[in-house]
């Protein structure tokens, strides 16, 4: 099972739905265009899933940044490849650097050779579409829009967005968590965990002084201070006329069991997100990230929150015995999941 029919965007569909109904015509039009692109890419993606192999070309993962030149096509012109010098285009250089940061984290912290653990190249497309308000992983590469400049700024300039999307690729090869319901929320959660942790490492922050926000860097001048998600306080990331209000629960008591958003993949991820925050602030983000990566390696593609919590407690025990997580990690994991209503 792979993520091949999972088209993983950073802006959840319910935010675009809300924006598409905006009284501001340009906002509504921009959101409708992003929705239309989501539908078109999903269909196209299905058709070429078999045609283009997604495995690595050697063991040394190279960065390949392409410029879509405002078209809806990928790999249009070579913008910056691994050994190319810096370019004039800020988006190209920033996404190139961020992809390098994520690659280094995979190698050094997780001892994983790129997305597929076999040196897969990191292909990144910038300037996709006209003012396209989204970024996505489509099964084999990352693609970023420029945003409209008012609600959202360039998606290519945010490290947590880039790390989040690259980790959808990691999940695809690691356990293939199905992009629906609880396994889908765990898939989203895993991307948020590493989007956040890699940003903390890059900024030299600890779990205590990190902001724990996802997508705050892509908010434009119309939405100062807002974010897409808060791992620390799910449900508080945004509340405004343009996006609506953040629907994320922080506890199983508020679990969303509707059909929207692939049965709440970007909604119920708030529950394990909060658990990760609790563990990271207790034992440190580095140890927490090691535990999460180890546990998720063994997850079934249809794992639910209970299965993930049990696997995390097991992994915490193993890593504690190996001296790679502090004593008390198992109890910390268990306490965190009890606090969000998953265990016990
Ligand atoms: Zn995602």
Short mmCIF file of N, CA and C in Angstrom, two decimals, residues 175-177 183 296 298-303:
data_model
loop_
_atom_site.label_atom_id
_atom_site.label_comp_id
_atom_site.label_asym_id
_atom_site.label_seq_id
_atom_site.Cartn_x
_atom_site.Cartn_y
_atom_site.Cartn_z
N UNK A 175 5.46 3.13 6.00
CA UNK A 175 4.36 2.28 6.48
C UNK A 175 3.12 2.39 5.60
N UNK A 176 3.10 3.34 4.67
CA UNK A 176 1.97 3.49 3.75
C UNK A 176 0.65 3.76 4.44
N UNK A 177 0.68 4.51 5.55
CA UNK A 177 -0.57 4.82 6.27
C UNK A 177 -1.64 5.33 5.31
N UNK A 183 -5.88 6.23 10.41
CA UNK A 183 -4.55 6.10 9.78
C UNK A 183 -4.16 7.36 9.00
N UNK A 296 6.70 4.29 14.27
CA UNK A 296 5.96 4.38 13.01
C UNK A 296 6.51 3.42 11.95
N UNK A 298 7.11 0.40 12.35
CA UNK A 298 6.46 -0.90 12.48
C UNK A 298 4.95 -0.84 12.38
N UNK A 299 4.39 0.35 12.10
CA UNK A 299 2.92 0.46 12.07
C UNK A 299 2.33 -0.19 10.82
N UNK A 300 1.17 -0.76 11.01
CA UNK A 300 0.39 -1.28 9.89
C UNK A 300 -0.21 -0.09 9.14
N UNK A 301 -0.44 -0.25 7.84
CA UNK A 301 -0.97 0.87 7.04
C UNK A 301 -2.38 1.29 7.48
N UNK A 302 -3.04 0.44 8.26
CA UNK A 302 -4.39 0.80 8.73
C UNK A 302 -4.41 1.01 10.25
N UNK A 303 -3.27 1.33 10.82
CA UNK A 303 -3.18 1.53 12.28
C UNK A 303 -4.10 2.65 12.75
#
